[in-house]
PDB file of C-alpha atoms in Angstrom:
ATOM      1  CA  MET A1202       0.000   0.000   0.000  1.00  0.00           C
ATOM      2  CA  THR A1203       1.376   3.423  -0.962  1.00  0.00           C
ATOM      3  CA  THR A1204       0.378   6.516   0.995  1.00  0.00           C
ATOM      4  CA  THR A1205       1.239  10.113   0.220  1.00  0.00           C
ATOM      5  CA  ALA A1206       0.454  13.005   2.489  1.00  0.00           C
ATOM      6  CA  ASN A1207       0.829  15.914   0.107  1.00  0.00           C
ATOM      7  CA  ARG A1208      -0.374  19.189   1.627  1.00  0.00           C
ATOM      8  CA  GLU A1209      -3.814  18.588   3.099  1.00  0.00           C
ATOM      9  CA  ALA A1210      -5.249  15.336   1.714  1.00  0.00           C
ATOM     10  CA  GLU A1211      -3.909  11.879   2.451  1.00  0.00           C
ATOM     11  CA  ILE A1212      -4.110   9.745  -0.687  1.00  0.00           C
ATOM     12  CA  THR A1213      -3.636   5.976  -0.374  1.00  0.00           C
ATOM     13  CA  ILE A1214      -3.252   3.660  -3.343  1.00  0.00           C
ATOM     14  CA  ASP A1215      -3.982   0.076  -2.355  1.00  0.00           C
ATOM     15  CA  ASP A1216      -1.595  -2.604  -3.680  1.00  0.00           C
ATOM     16  CA  LYS A1217      -4.148  -5.408  -3.274  1.00  0.00           C
ATOM     17  CA  THR A1218      -7.241  -3.838  -4.850  1.00  0.00           C
ATOM     18  CA  PRO A1219      -7.605  -1.303  -7.687  1.00  0.00           C
ATOM     19  CA  SER A1220      -8.708   1.408  -5.293  1.00  0.00           C
ATOM     20  CA  ILE A1221      -7.786   4.883  -4.095  1.00  0.00           C
ATOM     21  CA  ARG A1222      -8.640   6.317  -0.694  1.00  0.00           C
ATOM     22  CA  ILE A1223      -8.599  10.045   0.045  1.00  0.00           C
ATOM     23  CA  VAL A1224      -8.990  11.427   3.553  1.00  0.00           C
ATOM     24  CA  ARG A1225      -9.269  15.175   4.122  1.00  0.00           C
ATOM     25  CA  GLU A1226     -10.351  17.304   7.070  1.00  0.00           C
ATOM     26  CA  PHE A1227     -12.090  20.650   6.627  1.00  0.00           C
ATOM     27  CA  ASP A1228     -12.553  23.599   8.961  1.00  0.00           C
ATOM     28  CA  ALA A1229     -16.252  23.553   8.107  1.00  0.00           C
ATOM     29  CA  PRO A1230     -19.239  21.572   9.367  1.00  0.00           C
ATOM     30  CA  VAL A1231     -20.403  18.362   7.700  1.00  0.00           C
ATOM     31  CA  ARG A1232     -23.491  20.108   6.309  1.00  0.00           C
ATOM     32  CA  ALA A1233     -21.327  22.631   4.391  1.00  0.00           C
ATOM     33  CA  VAL A1234     -18.878  20.040   3.001  1.00  0.00           C
ATOM     34  CA  TYR A1235     -21.729  17.746   1.996  1.00  0.00           C
ATOM     35  CA  ARG A1236     -23.586  20.615   0.326  1.00  0.00           C
ATOM     36  CA  ALA A1237     -20.452  21.539  -1.658  1.00  0.00           C
ATOM     37  CA  HIS A1238     -20.511  17.988  -3.072  1.00  0.00           C
ATOM     38  CA  THR A1239     -24.233  17.933  -3.878  1.00  0.00           C
ATOM     39  CA  ASP A1240     -25.148  21.493  -4.925  1.00  0.00           C
ATOM     40  CA  PRO A1241     -24.147  21.912  -8.582  1.00  0.00           C
ATOM     41  CA  GLU A1242     -23.606  25.679  -8.255  1.00  0.00           C
ATOM     42  CA  LEU A1243     -21.101  25.114  -5.456  1.00  0.00           C
ATOM     43  CA  PHE A1244     -19.559  21.984  -6.985  1.00  0.00           C
ATOM     44  CA  VAL A1245     -18.376  23.744 -10.155  1.00  0.00           C
ATOM     45  CA  GLN A1246     -16.671  26.446  -8.068  1.00  0.00           C
ATOM     46  CA  TRP A1247     -14.137  24.057  -6.541  1.00  0.00           C
ATOM     47  CA  VAL A1248     -13.893  20.839  -8.555  1.00  0.00           C
ATOM     48  CA  GLY A1249     -10.588  20.129 -10.302  1.00  0.00           C
ATOM     49  CA  PRO A1250      -7.171  21.726 -10.642  1.00  0.00           C
ATOM     50  CA  ASP A1251      -6.380  25.434 -10.765  1.00  0.00           C
ATOM     51  CA  SER A1252      -5.450  25.124 -14.462  1.00  0.00           C
ATOM     52  CA  LEU A1253      -9.133  24.867 -15.443  1.00  0.00           C
ATOM     53  CA  ASN A1254     -10.808  27.936 -16.903  1.00  0.00           C
ATOM     54  CA  SER A1255     -14.230  26.794 -15.675  1.00  0.00           C
ATOM     55  CA  SER A1256     -16.591  23.897 -15.100  1.00  0.00           C
ATOM     56  CA  ARG A1257     -20.269  23.711 -16.031  1.00  0.00           C
ATOM     57  CA  VAL A1258     -23.028  21.256 -15.105  1.00  0.00           C
ATOM     58  CA  ASP A1259     -25.030  19.655 -17.902  1.00  0.00           C
ATOM     59  CA  ARG A1260     -27.238  17.391 -15.706  1.00  0.00           C
ATOM     60  CA  TRP A1261     -27.458  17.127 -11.928  1.00  0.00           C
ATOM     61  CA  ASP A1262     -30.179  15.050 -10.275  1.00  0.00           C
ATOM     62  CA  CYS A1263     -28.717  14.536  -6.809  1.00  0.00           C
ATOM     63  CA  ARG A1264     -30.949  11.816  -5.378  1.00  0.00           C
ATOM     64  CA  THR A1265     -30.701   8.066  -5.017  1.00  0.00           C
ATOM     65  CA  GLY A1266     -31.034   6.822  -8.597  1.00  0.00           C
ATOM     66  CA  GLY A1267     -30.248  10.212 -10.146  1.00  0.00           C
ATOM     67  CA  GLU A1268     -27.536  11.046 -12.653  1.00  0.00           C
ATOM     68  CA  TRP A1269     -24.972  13.778 -13.176  1.00  0.00           C
ATOM     69  CA  ARG A1270     -22.809  15.111 -16.002  1.00  0.00           C
ATOM     70  CA  TYR A1271     -20.427  18.061 -16.112  1.00  0.00           C
ATOM     71  CA  VAL A1272     -17.657  19.506 -18.225  1.00  0.00           C
ATOM     72  CA  SER A1273     -14.373  21.029 -17.150  1.00  0.00           C
ATOM     73  CA  ILE A1274     -12.803  23.454 -19.600  1.00  0.00           C
ATOM     74  CA  ARG A1275      -9.091  24.162 -20.012  1.00  0.00           C
ATOM     75  CA  ASN A1276      -8.326  26.636 -22.787  1.00  0.00           C
ATOM     76  CA  ASP A1277     -10.244  25.207 -25.779  1.00  0.00           C
ATOM     77  CA  GLU A1278     -10.394  21.634 -24.441  1.00  0.00           C
ATOM     78  CA  GLU A1279     -13.556  20.202 -22.914  1.00  0.00           C
ATOM     79  CA  HIS A1280     -13.320  17.261 -20.505  1.00  0.00           C
ATOM     80  CA  TRP A1281     -16.698  15.586 -19.885  1.00  0.00           C
ATOM     81  CA  PHE A1282     -17.504  13.424 -16.845  1.00  0.00           C
ATOM     82  CA  ARG A1283     -20.684  11.571 -15.914  1.00  0.00           C
ATOM     83  CA  GLY A1284     -22.127   9.101 -13.480  1.00  0.00           C
ATOM     84  CA  CYS A1285     -25.052   7.992 -11.361  1.00  0.00           C
ATOM     85  CA  PHE A1286     -25.924   8.661  -7.758  1.00  0.00           C
ATOM     86  CA  HIS A1287     -26.506   5.193  -6.277  1.00  0.00           C
ATOM     87  CA  GLU A1288     -27.156   6.264  -2.693  1.00  0.00           C
ATOM     88  CA  ILE A1289     -27.658   9.714  -1.190  1.00  0.00           C
ATOM     89  CA  ARG A1290     -27.942  10.154   2.584  1.00  0.00           C
ATOM     90  CA  PRO A1291     -27.972  13.850   3.486  1.00  0.00           C
ATOM     91  CA  ASP A1292     -24.966  15.010   5.522  1.00  0.00           C
ATOM     92  CA  GLU A1293     -23.707  11.432   5.761  1.00  0.00           C
ATOM     93  CA  LEU A1294     -22.995   9.493   2.551  1.00  0.00           C
ATOM     94  CA  ILE A1295     -22.766   9.680  -1.247  1.00  0.00           C
ATOM     95  CA  VAL A1296     -22.247   6.562  -3.367  1.00  0.00           C
ATOM     96  CA  GLN A1297     -21.820   7.284  -7.059  1.00  0.00           C
ATOM     97  CA  THR A1298     -20.185   6.113 -10.247  1.00  0.00           C
ATOM     98  CA  PHE A1299     -17.631   8.201 -12.134  1.00  0.00           C
ATOM     99  CA  THR A1300     -16.698   7.998 -15.821  1.00  0.00           C
ATOM    100  CA  TYR A1301     -14.403  10.177 -17.922  1.00  0.00           C
ATOM    101  CA  GLU A1302     -16.357  10.137 -21.187  1.00  0.00           C
ATOM    102  CA  PRO A1303     -13.425   9.644 -23.604  1.00  0.00           C
ATOM    103  CA  VAL A1304     -12.760   6.372 -21.733  1.00  0.00           C
ATOM    104  CA  ALA A1305     -16.396   5.411 -21.211  1.00  0.00           C
ATOM    105  CA  ASP A1306     -15.667   1.700 -20.717  1.00  0.00           C
ATOM    106  CA  THR A1307     -13.836   2.506 -17.464  1.00  0.00           C
ATOM    107  CA  VAL A1308     -16.059   3.170 -14.470  1.00  0.00           C
ATOM    108  CA  SER A1309     -15.181   3.757 -10.845  1.00  0.00           C
ATOM    109  CA  LEU A1310     -17.470   3.397  -7.859  1.00  0.00           C
ATOM    110  CA  GLY A1311     -16.997   6.141  -5.292  1.00  0.00           C
ATOM    111  CA  ARG A1312     -18.082   6.185  -1.660  1.00  0.00           C
ATOM    112  CA  PHE A1313     -17.919   9.533   0.184  1.00  0.00           C
ATOM    113  CA  VAL A1314     -18.383   9.440   3.962  1.00  0.00           C
ATOM    114  CA  PHE A1315     -18.828  12.716   5.871  1.00  0.00           C
ATOM    115  CA  GLU A1316     -17.903  12.596   9.567  1.00  0.00           C
ATOM    116  CA  ASP A1317     -18.473  15.225  12.265  1.00  0.00           C
ATOM    117  CA  LEU A1318     -15.349  16.287  14.135  1.00  0.00           C
ATOM    118  CA  PRO A1319     -15.073  18.417  17.286  1.00  0.00           C
ATOM    119  CA  GLY A1320     -15.186  22.163  16.816  1.00  0.00           C
ATOM    120  CA  GLY A1321     -17.622  22.122  13.890  1.00  0.00           C
ATOM    121  CA  ARG A1322     -15.127  20.428  11.581  1.00  0.00           C
ATOM    122  CA  CYS A1323     -15.587  17.596   9.068  1.00  0.00           C
ATOM    123  CA  ARG A1324     -13.574  14.610   7.870  1.00  0.00           C
ATOM    124  CA  LEU A1325     -14.293  13.383   4.352  1.00  0.00           C
ATOM    125  CA  THR A1326     -13.215   9.857   3.438  1.00  0.00           C
ATOM    126  CA  ALA A1327     -13.560   9.122  -0.269  1.00  0.00           C
ATOM    127  CA  THR A1328     -12.878   5.635  -1.574  1.00  0.00           C
ATOM    128  CA  SER A1329     -12.890   4.893  -5.300  1.00  0.00           C
ATOM    129  CA  LEU A1330     -12.873   1.333  -6.584  1.00  0.00           C
ATOM    130  CA  VAL A1331     -11.766   1.225 -10.206  1.00  0.00           C
ATOM    131  CA  ASP A1332     -12.495  -1.720 -12.502  1.00  0.00           C
ATOM    132  CA  SER A1333      -8.820  -2.676 -13.062  1.00  0.00           C
ATOM    133  CA  PHE A1334      -5.333  -1.924 -11.781  1.00  0.00           C
ATOM    134  CA  GLU A1335      -4.445  -0.496 -15.193  1.00  0.00           C
ATOM    135  CA  ALA A1336      -7.386   1.909 -15.135  1.00  0.00           C
ATOM    136  CA  ARG A1337      -6.624   2.907 -11.548  1.00  0.00           C
ATOM    137  CA  ASP A1338      -2.978   3.587 -12.410  1.00  0.00           C
ATOM    138  CA  ALA A1339      -3.997   5.623 -15.482  1.00  0.00           C
ATOM    139  CA  PHE A1340      -6.367   7.636 -13.278  1.00  0.00           C
ATOM    140  CA  VAL A1341      -3.538   8.365 -10.834  1.00  0.00           C
ATOM    141  CA  ALA A1342      -1.100   9.211 -13.674  1.00  0.00           C
ATOM    142  CA  SER A1343      -3.630  11.644 -15.206  1.00  0.00           C
ATOM    143  CA  GLY A1344      -2.920  14.230 -12.523  1.00  0.00           C
ATOM    144  CA  MET A1345      -5.647  13.120 -10.121  1.00  0.00           C
ATOM    145  CA  GLU A1346      -3.593  14.105  -7.058  1.00  0.00           C
ATOM    146  CA  VAL A1347      -3.075  17.670  -8.306  1.00  0.00           C
ATOM    147  CA  GLY A1348      -6.795  18.013  -9.060  1.00  0.00           C
ATOM    148  CA  VAL A1349      -7.753  16.686  -5.626  1.00  0.00           C
ATOM    149  CA  GLN A1350      -5.310  18.854  -3.689  1.00  0.00           C
ATOM    150  CA  GLU A1351      -5.994  22.061  -5.625  1.00  0.00           C
ATOM    151  CA  GLY A1352      -9.750  21.431  -5.682  1.00  0.00           C
ATOM    152  CA  PHE A1353      -9.859  20.979  -1.917  1.00  0.00           C
ATOM    153  CA  ARG A1354      -7.865  24.193  -1.412  1.00  0.00           C
ATOM    154  CA  LYS A1355     -10.500  26.003  -3.516  1.00  0.00           C
ATOM    155  CA  LEU A1356     -13.164  24.411  -1.338  1.00  0.00           C
ATOM    156  CA  ASP A1357     -11.360  25.728   1.761  1.00  0.00           C
ATOM    157  CA  ARG A1358     -11.542  29.232   0.289  1.00  0.00           C
ATOM    158  CA  LEU A1359     -15.313  28.857  -0.215  1.00  0.00           C
ATOM    159  CA  PHE A1360     -15.643  28.119   3.508  1.00  0.00           C
ATOM    160  CA  ALA A1361     -13.399  31.013   4.581  1.00  0.00           C
ATOM    161  CA  PRO A1362     -15.184  33.876   6.408  1.00  0.00           C
TER     162      PRO A1362
END
């Protein structure tokens, strides 16, 4: 198992399963962190690396059985992502699929757990199970860590007073 603690998020790549685990604490309550993951207007403000010009939601039906689709734009390039919400439990849990549309035959299953911490803080534990080691490794090599770290720093700024 490989673990990196780069800046704020701890990212663990499991050697035995094609999975990635991300643990991050926020100086914001669970309700705010959860809302930032489920409200499309907030989501597009923080998702992805700083190198993006913008992100825009195409579909967002955040309920058990709903679907989502958004695009992230860098210069003239559009990067489309989509998935389904399999389970939504307000302020507690999101289970969803994730697909990068140019590689539509690769799907990951993500589980996001939101935990209350003392002082009105939140711990987010996100686990993604990818359908193969090769796909998982390609996901990691794509710059996933940069997007996670920079995206979470943008999220911190949204919570700042």
